[in-house]
């Protein structure tokens, strides 16, 4: 899935993969949607890279048992809630080299195991640069984070 422009009225999803594996989602622009890009229900082994997911409610959402995905080099800035949101037993995901600035939370992870969060820029967010809840064995390294008060 590449080189698409998905714009909306702040509802719906720009690009959604449902029970899909081994997809490459690259060079897309998803703005003014609820979710810019969303992986749901056992989507595994996907690569989401070099996309612009700005001015949505959530830039990129990975949820409901979506494991072993790679989220790389995306611009997920200026969203209403999170730049990147991993949740619901979405384990062993890699989130690297993304810009998640100007959101409420840059990167938010809840109830996920063994993920890697590395080399991201999460600056000028209003709540958290990186937020981890109930997610053991998460490796967080080499990120730049700041919160705007």
mmCIF file of C-alpha atoms in Angstrom:
data_model
loop_
_atom_site.group_PDB
_atom_site.id
_atom_site.type_symbol
_atom_site.label_atom_id
_atom_site.label_comp_id
_atom_site.label_asym_id
_atom_site.label_seq_id
_atom_site.Cartn_x
_atom_site.Cartn_y
_atom_site.Cartn_z
ATOM 1 C CA UNK A 1 0.000 0.000 0.000
ATOM 2 C CA UNK A 2 1.935 3.033 -1.157
ATOM 3 C CA UNK A 3 1.733 6.603 -2.396
ATOM 4 C CA UNK A 4 -1.878 7.281 -1.361
ATOM 5 C CA UNK A 5 -3.415 10.473 0.003
ATOM 6 C CA UNK A 6 -6.215 9.871 2.533
ATOM 7 C CA UNK A 7 -7.922 13.007 3.793
ATOM 8 C CA UNK A 8 -11.163 13.254 5.672
ATOM 9 C CA UNK A 9 -13.584 14.916 8.008
ATOM 10 C CA UNK A 10 -11.953 13.762 11.288
ATOM 11 C CA UNK A 11 -13.773 10.423 11.205
ATOM 12 C CA UNK A 12 -12.917 6.921 9.981
ATOM 13 C CA UNK A 13 -9.504 5.551 9.097
ATOM 14 C CA UNK A 14 -7.163 6.543 6.275
ATOM 15 C CA UNK A 15 -5.616 3.070 5.789
ATOM 16 C CA UNK A 16 -6.760 0.014 7.777
ATOM 17 C CA UNK A 17 -5.260 -3.478 7.726
ATOM 18 C CA UNK A 18 -7.556 -6.046 9.363
ATOM 19 C CA UNK A 19 -6.180 -9.559 9.953
ATOM 20 C CA UNK A 20 -3.468 -8.853 7.382
ATOM 21 C CA UNK A 21 0.138 -9.985 7.423
ATOM 22 C CA UNK A 22 3.349 -9.222 5.547
ATOM 23 C CA UNK A 23 2.097 -5.906 4.090
ATOM 24 C CA UNK A 24 4.231 -2.866 3.386
ATOM 25 C CA UNK A 25 2.505 0.462 4.023
ATOM 26 C CA UNK A 26 4.836 3.165 2.748
ATOM 27 C CA UNK A 27 4.865 6.805 1.558
ATOM 28 C CA UNK A 28 1.215 7.552 2.305
ATOM 29 C CA UNK A 29 -0.286 10.795 3.607
ATOM 30 C CA UNK A 30 -3.213 10.353 5.991
ATOM 31 C CA UNK A 31 -4.655 13.540 7.504
ATOM 32 C CA UNK A 32 -7.868 14.679 9.182
ATOM 33 C CA UNK A 33 -9.097 11.159 10.036
ATOM 34 C CA UNK A 34 -9.765 9.511 13.404
ATOM 35 C CA UNK A 35 -6.922 7.023 12.711
ATOM 36 C CA UNK A 36 -4.374 7.846 10.038
ATOM 37 C CA UNK A 37 -3.218 4.195 9.743
ATOM 38 C CA UNK A 38 -4.617 1.304 11.763
ATOM 39 C CA UNK A 39 -3.625 -2.374 12.137
ATOM 40 C CA UNK A 40 -6.252 -4.553 13.857
ATOM 41 C CA UNK A 41 -7.001 -8.131 14.863
ATOM 42 C CA UNK A 42 -3.948 -10.343 14.530
ATOM 43 C CA UNK A 43 -2.183 -8.342 11.814
ATOM 44 C CA UNK A 44 1.451 -9.470 11.992
ATOM 45 C CA UNK A 45 4.751 -8.948 10.235
ATOM 46 C CA UNK A 46 3.764 -5.666 8.587
ATOM 47 C CA UNK A 47 6.018 -2.686 7.874
ATOM 48 C CA UNK A 48 4.632 0.829 8.256
ATOM 49 C CA UNK A 49 7.303 3.240 7.035
ATOM 50 C CA UNK A 50 7.839 6.767 5.719
ATOM 51 C CA UNK A 51 4.207 7.844 6.078
ATOM 52 C CA UNK A 52 2.814 11.221 7.113
ATOM 53 C CA UNK A 53 0.010 10.706 9.659
ATOM 54 C CA UNK A 54 -0.638 14.193 10.999
ATOM 55 C CA UNK A 55 -3.714 16.128 12.157
ATOM 56 C CA UNK A 56 -5.701 12.987 13.006
ATOM 57 C CA UNK A 57 -6.966 11.934 16.419
ATOM 58 C CA UNK A 58 -4.344 9.105 16.424
ATOM 59 C CA UNK A 59 -1.579 8.995 13.813
ATOM 60 C CA UNK A 60 -0.875 5.228 13.810
ATOM 61 C CA UNK A 61 -2.803 2.691 15.897
ATOM 62 C CA UNK A 62 -1.649 -0.920 16.405
ATOM 63 C CA UNK A 63 -4.146 -2.934 18.433
ATOM 64 C CA UNK A 64 -5.843 -6.186 19.311
ATOM 65 C CA UNK A 65 -3.096 -8.806 19.090
ATOM 66 C CA UNK A 66 -1.053 -7.270 16.273
ATOM 67 C CA UNK A 67 2.500 -8.522 16.791
ATOM 68 C CA UNK A 68 5.911 -8.469 15.134
ATOM 69 C CA UNK A 69 5.277 -5.280 13.152
ATOM 70 C CA UNK A 70 7.812 -2.586 12.251
ATOM 71 C CA UNK A 71 6.811 1.094 12.539
ATOM 72 C CA UNK A 72 9.721 3.036 11.026
ATOM 73 C CA UNK A 73 10.493 6.633 9.985
ATOM 74 C CA UNK A 74 6.942 8.010 10.068
ATOM 75 C CA UNK A 75 5.863 11.592 10.787
ATOM 76 C CA UNK A 76 3.048 11.295 13.358
ATOM 77 C CA UNK A 77 2.928 14.872 14.566
ATOM 78 C CA UNK A 78 0.148 17.264 15.559
ATOM 79 C CA UNK A 79 -2.519 14.640 16.279
ATOM 80 C CA UNK A 80 -5.275 15.202 18.848
ATOM 81 C CA UNK A 81 -4.328 12.228 21.068
ATOM 82 C CA UNK A 82 -1.307 9.991 20.292
ATOM 83 C CA UNK A 83 1.204 10.011 17.498
ATOM 84 C CA UNK A 84 1.631 6.216 17.735
ATOM 85 C CA UNK A 85 -0.593 4.023 19.918
ATOM 86 C CA UNK A 86 0.115 0.309 20.633
ATOM 87 C CA UNK A 87 -2.462 -1.528 22.717
ATOM 88 C CA UNK A 88 -4.343 -4.751 23.417
ATOM 89 C CA UNK A 89 -1.652 -7.457 23.558
ATOM 90 C CA UNK A 90 0.162 -6.218 20.493
ATOM 91 C CA UNK A 91 3.520 -7.752 21.389
ATOM 92 C CA UNK A 92 7.047 -7.732 19.919
ATOM 93 C CA UNK A 93 6.638 -4.587 17.817
ATOM 94 C CA UNK A 94 9.511 -2.304 16.800
ATOM 95 C CA UNK A 95 8.951 1.475 16.776
ATOM 96 C CA UNK A 96 12.035 3.299 15.452
ATOM 97 C CA UNK A 97 13.047 6.641 13.971
ATOM 98 C CA UNK A 98 9.585 8.248 14.063
ATOM 99 C CA UNK A 99 8.705 11.895 14.697
ATOM 100 C CA UNK A 100 5.845 11.983 17.220
ATOM 101 C CA UNK A 101 5.831 15.644 18.227
ATOM 102 C CA UNK A 102 3.045 18.083 19.033
ATOM 103 C CA UNK A 103 0.509 15.466 20.223
ATOM 104 C CA UNK A 104 -0.981 14.844 23.680
ATOM 105 C CA UNK A 105 1.237 11.713 23.901
ATOM 106 C CA UNK A 106 4.012 11.053 21.414
ATOM 107 C CA UNK A 107 4.061 7.241 21.758
ATOM 108 C CA UNK A 108 1.602 5.387 23.989
ATOM 109 C CA UNK A 109 1.872 1.671 24.820
ATOM 110 C CA UNK A 110 -0.687 -0.211 26.904
ATOM 111 C CA UNK A 111 -0.815 -3.939 27.691
ATOM 112 C CA UNK A 112 1.897 -4.989 25.217
ATOM 113 C CA UNK A 113 4.964 -7.186 25.831
ATOM 114 C CA UNK A 114 8.523 -7.125 24.507
ATOM 115 C CA UNK A 115 8.380 -4.100 22.202
ATOM 116 C CA UNK A 116 11.329 -1.895 21.204
ATOM 117 C CA UNK A 117 10.989 1.902 21.194
ATOM 118 C CA UNK A 118 14.242 3.330 19.816
ATOM 119 C CA UNK A 119 15.522 6.517 18.197
ATOM 120 C CA UNK A 120 12.212 8.411 18.090
ATOM 121 C CA UNK A 121 11.664 12.136 18.538
ATOM 122 C CA UNK A 122 8.734 12.810 20.873
ATOM 123 C CA UNK A 123 9.030 16.502 21.648
ATOM 124 C CA UNK A 124 6.540 19.256 22.441
ATOM 125 C CA UNK A 125 3.755 16.860 23.453
ATOM 126 C CA UNK A 126 1.282 18.185 26.026
ATOM 127 C CA UNK A 127 1.066 15.068 28.288
ATOM 128 C CA UNK A 128 3.841 12.514 27.644
ATOM 129 C CA UNK A 129 6.731 12.014 25.281
ATOM 130 C CA UNK A 130 6.493 8.222 25.722
ATOM 131 C CA UNK A 131 3.788 6.650 27.893
ATOM 132 C CA UNK A 132 4.056 2.989 28.994
ATOM 133 C CA UNK A 133 1.221 1.265 30.909
ATOM 134 C CA UNK A 134 1.157 -2.395 31.926
ATOM 135 C CA UNK A 135 3.733 -3.331 29.266
ATOM 136 C CA UNK A 136 6.586 -5.396 30.708
ATOM 137 C CA UNK A 137 9.872 -6.075 28.942
ATOM 138 C CA UNK A 138 9.599 -2.970 26.753
ATOM 139 C CA UNK A 139 13.005 -1.647 25.646
ATOM 140 C CA UNK A 140 13.154 2.140 25.448
ATOM 141 C CA UNK A 141 16.393 3.692 24.228
ATOM 142 C CA UNK A 142 17.907 6.616 22.331
ATOM 143 C CA UNK A 143 14.695 8.669 22.163
ATOM 144 C CA UNK A 144 14.387 12.470 22.409
ATOM 145 C CA UNK A 145 11.386 13.431 24.554
ATOM 146 C CA UNK A 146 9.962 16.656 25.928
ATOM 147 C CA UNK A 147 6.626 17.886 27.211
ATOM 148 C CA UNK A 148 5.191 21.353 26.640
ATOM 149 C CA UNK A 149 3.556 22.777 29.735
#
